């Protein structure tokens, strides 16, 4: 690789990552060696590396040097798994389309007002209903705004408070797309182990002691494990966080009313906090809408910045969500979806247990199945025409290997067959371990 300026070097590295010549995790040479190799001064190379770091393409850590980040933000590096014809795809974490409300019918009923520049960013009626919903779940939702989905809200909150190089406590295993988002912002991940009740308090304390200045917590339907905070765990985490009053806490309620468990929050009484609630799983991912509550400063910063860019979330979408929220039939459908998701998830957990395979999933749309060899299990299941998600992108630090099965559309006979196949596939390794 040759370059005649810092900008050219940045472009060359970016092109190499997008083209796959430089792979995620690959180490870059030291600044001095790179300078000699590309024909630039060490100062110019250091400038290029700083820019790559700012853009989330590389990560620099004291003892590990500089390397290409996981999921760097160029091209689509995390392409979904290919699904061979005739195979059953349980890898994507999607809701069941049959359990989503009919958007076309709601679009006919919803009559979005004519909206021009210079008006309120959120519809007052939508804000009022969202506030009531959040407050009913114990979230002190005074300040609120509307964003384009949970991840958009999280990105905006992080941008409002954090800088590249800051550390963020995240669940491990946790949501791979969230990890990518943080890396793209040049933030460093501090993994916190989860059990079926969510983040483990002692591990969160460890992450804070290592300098995490923010924590992102999924209160229920944790992706990929299905963990959900109960009242005791939420109180334990709040007690740990109370020792770091300035720490930013973000709660990601990405499933909302279809999560299948109550919400227990950790944000009450905190100085800097935000809580997103997405409509993606209950009403449809394509609505791209979430509400974001938070302390007054956080919401003001998010809203102020949003107004400088896209301005607001379209009133066409806001009206549609309002129409859906106000429809008793849709409300009944949400209750039914919650019950069906719980039934499908629990059925697979139960069927697996009968085969001697232990998997927990107290809420959400997925079951996380511990395995010894992710690639081996995925390959063997593929031969039996099942596509499940590898655990690796969800795992950080010491999280044990597993595969993620999305149960949102899984029928009873399928749960039976899949658990038999999984038990079969796992049998040789289980036998080998005990032998
Ligand atoms: C934990 C978690 N957060 C956020 C999202 C995405 O939510 P949204 O579509 O509202 O950005 C998902 C999607 O599955 C998720 O699993």
mmCIF file of N, CA and C in Angstrom, residues 165-172 188-194 199-217 237 240-241 243-244 247-248 396:
data_model
loop_
_atom_site.group_PDB
_atom_site.id
_atom_site.type_symbol
_atom_site.label_atom_id
_atom_site.label_comp_id
_atom_site.label_asym_id
_atom_site.label_seq_id
_atom_site.Cartn_x
_atom_site.Cartn_y
_atom_site.Cartn_z
ATOM 1 N N UNK A 165 -13.142 6.502 22.146
ATOM 2 C CA UNK A 165 -12.195 6.088 23.178
ATOM 3 C C UNK A 165 -12.863 5.885 24.527
ATOM 4 N N UNK A 166 -14.106 6.406 24.710
ATOM 5 C CA UNK A 166 -14.823 6.167 25.972
ATOM 6 C C UNK A 166 -15.251 4.702 26.052
ATOM 7 N N UNK A 167 -15.388 4.224 27.279
ATOM 8 C CA UNK A 167 -15.768 2.821 27.489
ATOM 9 C C UNK A 167 -17.248 2.711 27.849
ATOM 10 N N UNK A 168 -17.889 1.688 27.277
ATOM 11 C CA UNK A 168 -19.322 1.482 27.513
ATOM 12 C C UNK A 168 -19.556 0.050 27.986
ATOM 13 N N UNK A 169 -20.241 -0.099 29.113
ATOM 14 C CA UNK A 169 -20.572 -1.440 29.615
ATOM 15 C C UNK A 169 -21.737 -1.993 28.802
ATOM 16 N N UNK A 170 -21.534 -3.171 28.229
ATOM 17 C CA UNK A 170 -22.588 -3.813 27.427
ATOM 18 C C UNK A 170 -22.751 -5.266 27.867
ATOM 19 N N UNK A 171 -23.933 -5.792 27.623
ATOM 20 C CA UNK A 171 -24.189 -7.185 27.987
ATOM 21 C C UNK A 171 -23.393 -8.118 27.085
ATOM 22 N N UNK A 172 -22.899 -9.191 27.672
ATOM 23 C CA UNK A 172 -22.261 -10.233 26.866
ATOM 24 C C UNK A 172 -22.734 -11.585 27.351
ATOM 25 N N UNK A 188 -15.262 1.955 23.142
ATOM 26 C CA UNK A 188 -14.686 0.667 23.529
ATOM 27 C C UNK A 188 -15.702 -0.104 24.370
ATOM 28 N N UNK A 189 -15.810 -1.405 24.121
ATOM 29 C CA UNK A 189 -16.830 -2.215 24.780
ATOM 30 C C UNK A 189 -16.282 -2.850 26.048
ATOM 31 N N UNK A 190 -17.019 -2.730 27.131
ATOM 32 C CA UNK A 190 -16.667 -3.412 28.389
ATOM 33 C C UNK A 190 -17.727 -4.475 28.627
ATOM 34 N N UNK A 191 -17.398 -5.760 28.336
ATOM 35 C CA UNK A 191 -18.430 -6.796 28.452
ATOM 36 C C UNK A 191 -18.848 -7.043 29.899
ATOM 37 N N UNK A 192 -20.153 -7.210 30.083
ATOM 38 C CA UNK A 192 -20.705 -7.552 31.399
ATOM 39 C C UNK A 192 -21.517 -8.831 31.204
ATOM 40 N N UNK A 193 -21.159 -9.888 31.939
ATOM 41 C CA UNK A 193 -21.848 -11.173 31.747
ATOM 42 C C UNK A 193 -23.315 -11.057 32.155
ATOM 43 N N UNK A 194 -24.166 -11.807 31.458
ATOM 44 C CA UNK A 194 -25.587 -11.855 31.818
ATOM 45 C C UNK A 194 -25.976 -13.276 32.206
ATOM 46 N N UNK A 199 -27.929 -8.441 33.372
ATOM 47 C CA UNK A 199 -26.538 -8.156 33.749
ATOM 48 C C UNK A 199 -26.271 -8.602 35.177
ATOM 49 N N UNK A 200 -25.078 -9.179 35.381
ATOM 50 C CA UNK A 200 -24.733 -9.588 36.745
ATOM 51 C C UNK A 200 -24.128 -8.383 37.471
ATOM 52 N N UNK A 201 -24.664 -8.059 38.647
ATOM 53 C CA UNK A 201 -24.250 -6.827 39.338
ATOM 54 C C UNK A 201 -22.736 -6.733 39.577
ATOM 55 N N UNK A 202 -22.112 -7.832 40.013
ATOM 56 C CA UNK A 202 -20.678 -7.749 40.324
ATOM 57 C C UNK A 202 -19.885 -7.449 39.049
ATOM 58 N N UNK A 203 -20.344 -8.006 37.936
ATOM 59 C CA UNK A 203 -19.632 -7.774 36.668
ATOM 60 C C UNK A 203 -19.843 -6.332 36.177
ATOM 61 N N UNK A 204 -21.029 -5.805 36.450
ATOM 62 C CA UNK A 204 -21.257 -4.401 36.088
ATOM 63 C C UNK A 204 -20.337 -3.511 36.923
ATOM 64 N N UNK A 205 -20.219 -3.856 38.205
ATOM 65 C CA UNK A 205 -19.328 -3.072 39.081
ATOM 66 C C UNK A 205 -17.898 -3.117 38.533
ATOM 67 N N UNK A 206 -17.496 -4.299 38.054
ATOM 68 C CA UNK A 206 -16.151 -4.446 37.479
ATOM 69 C C UNK A 206 -15.960 -3.542 36.270
ATOM 70 N N UNK A 207 -16.960 -3.520 35.391
ATOM 71 C CA UNK A 207 -16.857 -2.692 34.172
ATOM 72 C C UNK A 207 -16.762 -1.221 34.547
ATOM 73 N N UNK A 208 -17.533 -0.809 35.556
ATOM 74 C CA UNK A 208 -17.482 0.599 35.978
ATOM 75 C C UNK A 208 -16.106 0.904 36.579
ATOM 76 N N UNK A 209 -15.582 -0.067 37.333
ATOM 77 C CA UNK A 209 -14.250 0.141 37.931
ATOM 78 C C UNK A 209 -13.179 0.243 36.843
ATOM 79 N N UNK A 210 -13.409 -0.429 35.711
ATOM 80 C CA UNK A 210 -12.435 -0.344 34.603
ATOM 81 C C UNK A 210 -12.641 0.933 33.779
ATOM 82 N N UNK A 211 -13.562 1.781 34.181
ATOM 83 C CA UNK A 211 -13.668 3.099 33.549
ATOM 84 C C UNK A 211 -14.849 3.281 32.622
ATOM 85 N N UNK A 212 -15.797 2.319 32.604
ATOM 86 C CA UNK A 212 -16.970 2.521 31.733
ATOM 87 C C UNK A 212 -17.718 3.770 32.197
ATOM 88 N N UNK A 213 -18.034 4.663 31.264
ATOM 89 C CA UNK A 213 -18.747 5.877 31.663
ATOM 90 C C UNK A 213 -20.199 5.821 31.195
ATOM 91 N N UNK A 214 -20.602 4.682 30.611
ATOM 92 C CA UNK A 214 -21.997 4.480 30.235
ATOM 93 C C UNK A 214 -22.295 2.985 30.309
ATOM 94 N N UNK A 215 -23.564 2.650 30.498
ATOM 95 C CA UNK A 215 -23.984 1.243 30.496
ATOM 96 C C UNK A 215 -25.264 1.142 29.682
ATOM 97 N N UNK A 216 -25.316 0.113 28.825
ATOM 98 C CA UNK A 216 -26.533 -0.104 28.031
ATOM 99 C C UNK A 216 -27.175 -1.411 28.496
ATOM 100 N N UNK A 217 -28.394 -1.301 28.957
ATOM 101 C CA UNK A 217 -29.056 -2.438 29.609
ATOM 102 C C UNK A 217 -30.341 -2.766 28.849
ATOM 103 N N UNK A 237 -28.800 -3.783 40.403
ATOM 104 C CA UNK A 237 -28.038 -3.020 39.398
ATOM 105 C C UNK A 237 -28.101 -1.521 39.707
ATOM 106 N N UNK A 240 -25.610 -0.742 42.334
ATOM 107 C CA UNK A 240 -24.238 -0.668 41.796
ATOM 108 C C UNK A 240 -24.043 0.666 41.081
ATOM 109 N N UNK A 241 -25.024 1.029 40.256
ATOM 110 C CA UNK A 241 -24.918 2.274 39.477
ATOM 111 C C UNK A 241 -24.942 3.509 40.380
ATOM 112 N N UNK A 243 -23.312 3.994 42.866
ATOM 113 C CA UNK A 243 -21.921 4.317 43.216
ATOM 114 C C UNK A 243 -21.225 5.145 42.136
ATOM 115 N N UNK A 244 -21.809 5.261 40.954
ATOM 116 C CA UNK A 244 -21.246 6.076 39.866
ATOM 117 C C UNK A 244 -22.327 7.014 39.358
ATOM 118 N N UNK A 247 -22.526 8.276 35.678
ATOM 119 C CA UNK A 247 -22.562 7.309 34.568
ATOM 120 C C UNK A 247 -23.891 7.416 33.804
ATOM 121 N N UNK A 248 -23.769 7.391 32.491
ATOM 122 C CA UNK A 248 -24.954 7.432 31.639
ATOM 123 C C UNK A 248 -25.547 6.025 31.559
ATOM 124 N N UNK A 396 -18.817 -11.452 23.622
ATOM 125 C CA UNK A 396 -17.596 -10.689 23.890
ATOM 126 C C UNK A 396 -16.935 -11.373 25.080
#
